[in-house]
mmCIF file with all atom_site columns, C-alpha atoms in Angstrom:
data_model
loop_
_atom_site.group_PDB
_atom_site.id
_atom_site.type_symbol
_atom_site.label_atom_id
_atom_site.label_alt_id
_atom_site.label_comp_id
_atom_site.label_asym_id
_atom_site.label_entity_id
_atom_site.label_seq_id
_atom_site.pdbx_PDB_ins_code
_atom_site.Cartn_x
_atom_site.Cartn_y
_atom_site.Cartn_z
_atom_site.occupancy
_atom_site.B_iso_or_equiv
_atom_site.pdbx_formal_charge
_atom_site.auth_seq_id
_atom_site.auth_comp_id
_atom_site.auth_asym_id
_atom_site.auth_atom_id
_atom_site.pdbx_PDB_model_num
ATOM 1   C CA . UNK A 1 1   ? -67.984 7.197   -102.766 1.00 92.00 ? 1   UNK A CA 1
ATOM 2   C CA . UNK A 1 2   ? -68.872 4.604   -105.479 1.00 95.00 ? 2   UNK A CA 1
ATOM 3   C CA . UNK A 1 3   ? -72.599 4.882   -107.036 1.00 95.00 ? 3   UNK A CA 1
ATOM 4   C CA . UNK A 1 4   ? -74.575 2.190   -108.406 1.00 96.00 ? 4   UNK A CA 1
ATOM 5   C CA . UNK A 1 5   ? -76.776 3.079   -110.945 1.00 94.00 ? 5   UNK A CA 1
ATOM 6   C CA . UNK A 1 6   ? -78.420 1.445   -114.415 1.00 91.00 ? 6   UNK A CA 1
ATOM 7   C CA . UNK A 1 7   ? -77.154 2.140   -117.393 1.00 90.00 ? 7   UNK A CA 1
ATOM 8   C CA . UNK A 1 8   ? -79.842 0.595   -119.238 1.00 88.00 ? 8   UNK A CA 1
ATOM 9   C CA . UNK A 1 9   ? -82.416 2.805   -117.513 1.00 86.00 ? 9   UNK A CA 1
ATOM 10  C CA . UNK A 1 10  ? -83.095 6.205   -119.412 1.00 86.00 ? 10  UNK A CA 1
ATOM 11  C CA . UNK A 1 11  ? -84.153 8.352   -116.385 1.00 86.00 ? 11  UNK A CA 1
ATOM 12  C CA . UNK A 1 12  ? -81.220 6.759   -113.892 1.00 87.00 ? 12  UNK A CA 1
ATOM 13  C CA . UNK A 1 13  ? -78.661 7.769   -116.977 1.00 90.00 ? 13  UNK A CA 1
ATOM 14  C CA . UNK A 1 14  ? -79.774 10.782  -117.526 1.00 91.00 ? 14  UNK A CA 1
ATOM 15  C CA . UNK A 1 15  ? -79.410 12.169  -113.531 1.00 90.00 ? 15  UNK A CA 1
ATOM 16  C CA . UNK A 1 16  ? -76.155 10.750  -113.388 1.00 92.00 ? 16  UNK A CA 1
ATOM 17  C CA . UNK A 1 17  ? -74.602 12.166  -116.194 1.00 93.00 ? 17  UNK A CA 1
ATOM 18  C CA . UNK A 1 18  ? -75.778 15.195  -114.910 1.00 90.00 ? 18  UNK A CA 1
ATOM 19  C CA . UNK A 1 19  ? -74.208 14.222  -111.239 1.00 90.00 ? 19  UNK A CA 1
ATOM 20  C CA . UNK A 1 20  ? -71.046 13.444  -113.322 1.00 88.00 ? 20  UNK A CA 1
ATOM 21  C CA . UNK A 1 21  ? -70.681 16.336  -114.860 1.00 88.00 ? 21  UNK A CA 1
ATOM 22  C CA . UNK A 1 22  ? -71.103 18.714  -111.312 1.00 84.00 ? 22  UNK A CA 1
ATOM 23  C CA . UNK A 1 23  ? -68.561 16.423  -109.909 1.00 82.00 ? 23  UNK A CA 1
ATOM 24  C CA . UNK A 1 24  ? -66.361 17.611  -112.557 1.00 78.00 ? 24  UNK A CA 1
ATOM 25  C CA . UNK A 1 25  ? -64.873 20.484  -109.410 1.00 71.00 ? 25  UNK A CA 1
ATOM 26  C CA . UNK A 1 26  ? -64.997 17.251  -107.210 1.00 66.00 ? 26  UNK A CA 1
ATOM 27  C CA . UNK A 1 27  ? -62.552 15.034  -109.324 1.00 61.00 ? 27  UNK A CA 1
ATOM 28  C CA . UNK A 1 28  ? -62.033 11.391  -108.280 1.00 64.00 ? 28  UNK A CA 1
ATOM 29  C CA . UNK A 1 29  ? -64.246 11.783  -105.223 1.00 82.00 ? 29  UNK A CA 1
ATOM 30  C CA . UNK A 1 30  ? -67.149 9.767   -106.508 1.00 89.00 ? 30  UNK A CA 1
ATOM 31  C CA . UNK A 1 31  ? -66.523 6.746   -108.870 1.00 92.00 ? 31  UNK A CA 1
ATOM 32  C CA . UNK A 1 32  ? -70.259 5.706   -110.879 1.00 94.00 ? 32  UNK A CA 1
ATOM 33  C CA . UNK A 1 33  ? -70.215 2.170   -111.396 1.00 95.00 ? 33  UNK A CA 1
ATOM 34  C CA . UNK A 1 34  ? -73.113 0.875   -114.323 1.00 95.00 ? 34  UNK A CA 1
ATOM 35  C CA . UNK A 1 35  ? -73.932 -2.163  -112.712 1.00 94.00 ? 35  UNK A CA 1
ATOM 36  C CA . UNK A 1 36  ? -75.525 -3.475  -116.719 1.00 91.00 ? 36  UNK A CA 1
ATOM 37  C CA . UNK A 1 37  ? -72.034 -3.945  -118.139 1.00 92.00 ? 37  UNK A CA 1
ATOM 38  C CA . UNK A 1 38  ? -71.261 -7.374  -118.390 1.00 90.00 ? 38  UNK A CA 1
ATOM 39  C CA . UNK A 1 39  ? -67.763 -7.119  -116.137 1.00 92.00 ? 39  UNK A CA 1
ATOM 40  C CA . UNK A 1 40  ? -69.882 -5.511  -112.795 1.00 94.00 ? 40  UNK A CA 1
ATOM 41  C CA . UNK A 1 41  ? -69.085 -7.950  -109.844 1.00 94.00 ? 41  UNK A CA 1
ATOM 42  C CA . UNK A 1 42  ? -70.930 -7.564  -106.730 1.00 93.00 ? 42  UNK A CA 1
ATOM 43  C CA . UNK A 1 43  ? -68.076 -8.935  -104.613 1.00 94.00 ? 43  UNK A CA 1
ATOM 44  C CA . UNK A 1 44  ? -66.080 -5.581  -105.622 1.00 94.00 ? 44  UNK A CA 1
ATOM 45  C CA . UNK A 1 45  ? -68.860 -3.269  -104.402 1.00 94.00 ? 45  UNK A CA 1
ATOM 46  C CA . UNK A 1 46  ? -70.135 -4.450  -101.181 1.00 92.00 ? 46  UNK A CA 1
ATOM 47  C CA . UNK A 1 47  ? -71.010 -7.854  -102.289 1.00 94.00 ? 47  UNK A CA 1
ATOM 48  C CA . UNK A 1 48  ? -74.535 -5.820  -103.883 1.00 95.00 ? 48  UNK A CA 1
ATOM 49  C CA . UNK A 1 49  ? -75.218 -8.393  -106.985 1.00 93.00 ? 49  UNK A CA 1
ATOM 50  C CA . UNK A 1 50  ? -77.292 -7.329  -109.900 1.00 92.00 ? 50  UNK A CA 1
ATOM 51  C CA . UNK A 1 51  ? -80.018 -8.788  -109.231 1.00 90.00 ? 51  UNK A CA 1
ATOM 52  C CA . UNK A 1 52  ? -79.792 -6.515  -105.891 1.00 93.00 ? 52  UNK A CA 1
ATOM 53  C CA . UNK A 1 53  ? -78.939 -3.533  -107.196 1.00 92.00 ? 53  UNK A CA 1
ATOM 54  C CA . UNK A 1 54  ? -81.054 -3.326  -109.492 1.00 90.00 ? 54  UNK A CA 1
ATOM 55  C CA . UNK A 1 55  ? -84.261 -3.100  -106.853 1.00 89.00 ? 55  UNK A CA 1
ATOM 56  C CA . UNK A 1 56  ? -83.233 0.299   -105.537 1.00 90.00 ? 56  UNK A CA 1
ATOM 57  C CA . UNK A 1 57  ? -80.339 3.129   -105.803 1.00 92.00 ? 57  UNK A CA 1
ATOM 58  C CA . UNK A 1 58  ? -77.123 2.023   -103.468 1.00 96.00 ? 58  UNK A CA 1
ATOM 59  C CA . UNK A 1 59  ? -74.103 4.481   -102.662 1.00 96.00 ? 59  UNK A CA 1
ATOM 60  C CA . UNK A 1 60  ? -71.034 3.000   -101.127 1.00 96.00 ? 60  UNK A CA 1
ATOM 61  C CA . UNK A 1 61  ? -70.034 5.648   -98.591  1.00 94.00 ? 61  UNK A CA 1
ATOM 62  C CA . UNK A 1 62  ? -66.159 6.734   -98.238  1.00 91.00 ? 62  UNK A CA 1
ATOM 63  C CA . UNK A 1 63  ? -65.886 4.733   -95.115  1.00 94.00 ? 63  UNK A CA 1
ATOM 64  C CA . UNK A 1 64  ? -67.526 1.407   -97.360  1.00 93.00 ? 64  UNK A CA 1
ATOM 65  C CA . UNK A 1 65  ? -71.141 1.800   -95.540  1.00 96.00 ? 65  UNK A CA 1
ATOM 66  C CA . UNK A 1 66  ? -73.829 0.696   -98.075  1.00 96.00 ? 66  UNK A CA 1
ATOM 67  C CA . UNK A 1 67  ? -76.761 2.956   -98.272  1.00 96.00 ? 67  UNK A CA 1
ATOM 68  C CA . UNK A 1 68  ? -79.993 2.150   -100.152 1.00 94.00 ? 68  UNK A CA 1
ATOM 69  C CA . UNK A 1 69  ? -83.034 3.990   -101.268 1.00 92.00 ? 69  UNK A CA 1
ATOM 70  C CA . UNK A 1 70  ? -83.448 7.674   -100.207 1.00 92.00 ? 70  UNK A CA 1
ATOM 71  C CA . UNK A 1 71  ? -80.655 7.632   -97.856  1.00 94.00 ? 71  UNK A CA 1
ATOM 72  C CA . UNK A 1 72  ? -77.944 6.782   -101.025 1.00 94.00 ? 72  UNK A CA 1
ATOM 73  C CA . UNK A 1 73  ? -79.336 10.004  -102.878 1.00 94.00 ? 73  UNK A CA 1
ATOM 74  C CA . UNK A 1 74  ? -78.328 11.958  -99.669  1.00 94.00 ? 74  UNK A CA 1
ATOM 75  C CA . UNK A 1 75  ? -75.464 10.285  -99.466  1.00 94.00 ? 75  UNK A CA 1
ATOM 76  C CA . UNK A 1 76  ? -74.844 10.527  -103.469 1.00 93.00 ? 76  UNK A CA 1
ATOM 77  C CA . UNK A 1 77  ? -75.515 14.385  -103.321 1.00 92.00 ? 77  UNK A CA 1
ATOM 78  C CA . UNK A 1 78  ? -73.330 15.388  -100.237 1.00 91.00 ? 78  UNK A CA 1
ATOM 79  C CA . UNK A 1 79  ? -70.562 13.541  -102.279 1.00 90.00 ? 79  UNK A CA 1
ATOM 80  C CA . UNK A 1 80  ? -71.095 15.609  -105.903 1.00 90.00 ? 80  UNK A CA 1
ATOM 81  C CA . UNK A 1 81  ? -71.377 19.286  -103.643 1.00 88.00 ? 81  UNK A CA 1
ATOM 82  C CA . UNK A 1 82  ? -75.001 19.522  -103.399 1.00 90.00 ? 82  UNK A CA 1
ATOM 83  C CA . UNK A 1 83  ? -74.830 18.942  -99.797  1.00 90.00 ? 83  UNK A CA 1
ATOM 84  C CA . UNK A 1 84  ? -78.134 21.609  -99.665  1.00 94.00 ? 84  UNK A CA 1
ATOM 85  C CA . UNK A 1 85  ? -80.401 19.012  -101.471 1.00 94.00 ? 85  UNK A CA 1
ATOM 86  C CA . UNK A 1 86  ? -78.793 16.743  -99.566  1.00 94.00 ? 86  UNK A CA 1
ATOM 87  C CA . UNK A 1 87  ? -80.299 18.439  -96.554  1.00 95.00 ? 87  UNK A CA 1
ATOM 88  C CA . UNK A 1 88  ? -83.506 19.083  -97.883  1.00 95.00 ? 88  UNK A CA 1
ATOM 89  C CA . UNK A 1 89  ? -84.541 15.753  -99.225  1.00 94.00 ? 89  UNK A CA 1
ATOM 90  C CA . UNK A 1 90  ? -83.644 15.073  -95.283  1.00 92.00 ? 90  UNK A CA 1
ATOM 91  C CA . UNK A 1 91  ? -86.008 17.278  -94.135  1.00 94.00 ? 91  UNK A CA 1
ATOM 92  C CA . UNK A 1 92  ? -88.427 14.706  -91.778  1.00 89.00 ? 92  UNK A CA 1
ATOM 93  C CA . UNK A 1 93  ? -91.760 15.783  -94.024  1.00 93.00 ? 93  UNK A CA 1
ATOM 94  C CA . UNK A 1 94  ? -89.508 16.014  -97.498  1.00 94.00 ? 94  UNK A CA 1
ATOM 95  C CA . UNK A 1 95  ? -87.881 12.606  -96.496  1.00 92.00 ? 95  UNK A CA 1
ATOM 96  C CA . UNK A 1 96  ? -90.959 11.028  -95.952  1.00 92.00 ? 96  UNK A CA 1
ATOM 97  C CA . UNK A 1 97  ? -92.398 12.067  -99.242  1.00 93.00 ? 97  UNK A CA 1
ATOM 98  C CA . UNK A 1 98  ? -89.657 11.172  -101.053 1.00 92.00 ? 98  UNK A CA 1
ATOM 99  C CA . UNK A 1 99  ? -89.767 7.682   -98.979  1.00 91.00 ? 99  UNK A CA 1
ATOM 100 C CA . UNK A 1 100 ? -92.812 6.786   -100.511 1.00 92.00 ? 100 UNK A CA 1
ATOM 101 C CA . UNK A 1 101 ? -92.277 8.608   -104.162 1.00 90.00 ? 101 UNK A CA 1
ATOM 102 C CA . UNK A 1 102 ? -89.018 6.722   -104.706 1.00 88.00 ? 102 UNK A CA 1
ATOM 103 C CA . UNK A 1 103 ? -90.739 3.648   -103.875 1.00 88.00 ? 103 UNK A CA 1
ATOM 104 C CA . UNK A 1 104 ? -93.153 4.318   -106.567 1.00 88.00 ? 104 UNK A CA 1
ATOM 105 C CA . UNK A 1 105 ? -90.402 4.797   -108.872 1.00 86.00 ? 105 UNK A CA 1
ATOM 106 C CA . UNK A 1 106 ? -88.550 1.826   -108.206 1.00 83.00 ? 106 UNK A CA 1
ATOM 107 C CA . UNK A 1 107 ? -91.199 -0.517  -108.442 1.00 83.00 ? 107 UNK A CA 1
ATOM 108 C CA . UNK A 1 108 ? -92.163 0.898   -111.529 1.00 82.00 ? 108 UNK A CA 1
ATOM 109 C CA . UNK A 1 109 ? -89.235 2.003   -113.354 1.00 82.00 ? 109 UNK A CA 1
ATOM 110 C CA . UNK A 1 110 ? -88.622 -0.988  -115.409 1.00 81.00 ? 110 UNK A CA 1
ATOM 111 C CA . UNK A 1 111 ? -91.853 -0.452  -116.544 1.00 81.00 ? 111 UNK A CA 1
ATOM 112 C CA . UNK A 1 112 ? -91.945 2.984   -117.288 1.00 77.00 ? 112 UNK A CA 1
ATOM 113 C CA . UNK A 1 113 ? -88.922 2.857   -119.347 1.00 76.00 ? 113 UNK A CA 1
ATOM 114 C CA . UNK A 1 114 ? -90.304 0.248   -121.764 1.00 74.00 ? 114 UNK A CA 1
ATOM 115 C CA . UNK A 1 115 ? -88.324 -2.840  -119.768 1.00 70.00 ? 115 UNK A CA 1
ATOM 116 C CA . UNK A 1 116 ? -90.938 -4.314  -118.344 1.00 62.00 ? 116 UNK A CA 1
ATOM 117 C CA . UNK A 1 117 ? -89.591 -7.708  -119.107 1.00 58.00 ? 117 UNK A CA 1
ATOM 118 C CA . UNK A 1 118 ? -87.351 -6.869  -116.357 1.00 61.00 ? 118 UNK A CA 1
ATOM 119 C CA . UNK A 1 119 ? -89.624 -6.697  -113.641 1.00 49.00 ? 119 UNK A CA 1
ATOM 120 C CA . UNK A 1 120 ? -90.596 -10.646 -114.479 1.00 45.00 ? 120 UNK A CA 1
ATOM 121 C CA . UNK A 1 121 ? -86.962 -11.891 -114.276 1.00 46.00 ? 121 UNK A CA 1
ATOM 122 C CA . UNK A 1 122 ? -85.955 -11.732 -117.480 1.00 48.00 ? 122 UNK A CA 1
ATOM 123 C CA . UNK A 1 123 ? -83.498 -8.755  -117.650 1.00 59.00 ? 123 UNK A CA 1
ATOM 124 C CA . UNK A 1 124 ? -79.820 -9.712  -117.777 1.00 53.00 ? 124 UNK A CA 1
ATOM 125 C CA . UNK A 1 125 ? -76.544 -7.499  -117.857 1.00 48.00 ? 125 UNK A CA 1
ATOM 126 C CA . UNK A 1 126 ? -74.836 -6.163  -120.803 1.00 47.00 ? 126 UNK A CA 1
ATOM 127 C CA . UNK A 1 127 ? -73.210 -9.111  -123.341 1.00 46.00 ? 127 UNK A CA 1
#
């Protein structure tokens, strides 16, 4: 399982660092890829650019199925042994609540974590 995540966003670092470190008993089963270094290429990860990526979470499942949005956390969490949140962010009221507050998030994230420049275009990887 391969995870696409920011590293220049505070929040996104800060859950997978904590994801990393419970996947400590789970060793080499999920690989998290920053997609802000200056070396991430797309073509090696689904063909998911930057540009892509950085709208919304993707998870590159085990059998190389790209998932995006709420369905890559499930994915994501299954993968680190929290299958049980897994399940419950599932859950058809939960899921559609978390639909609509990790839309929120993503549209607003840049924003929220003083990158706002971002959301215009203007954000770039790592140099």
């Amino acid at each position: 399982t391969q995870v696409l995540y920011d590293g220049e966003c505070p929040i996104c670092v800060k859950e997978i660092k904590c994801l990393q470190y419970l996947q400590q008993r789970q060793q080499g089963k999920v690989e998290f890829i920053d997609i802000s270094q200056k070396d991430y290429d797309g073509m090696k990860y689904g063909g998911i650019t930057y540009e892509v990526a950085m709208e919304q979470m993707h998870v590159i499942d085990e059998k190389d199925k790209v998932h995006c949005g709420v369905p890559a956390f499930k994915v994501m969490y299954t993968a680190v042994g929290l299958a049980w949140l897994a399940h419950f962010i599932s859950l058809p009221g939960i899921r559609s609540l978390m639909d609509k507050a990790y839309s929120v998030f993503a549209k607003n994230r840049l924003k929220w974590t003083g990158r706002e420049s971002c959301s215009k275009g203007t954000c770039a990887k790592k140099q």
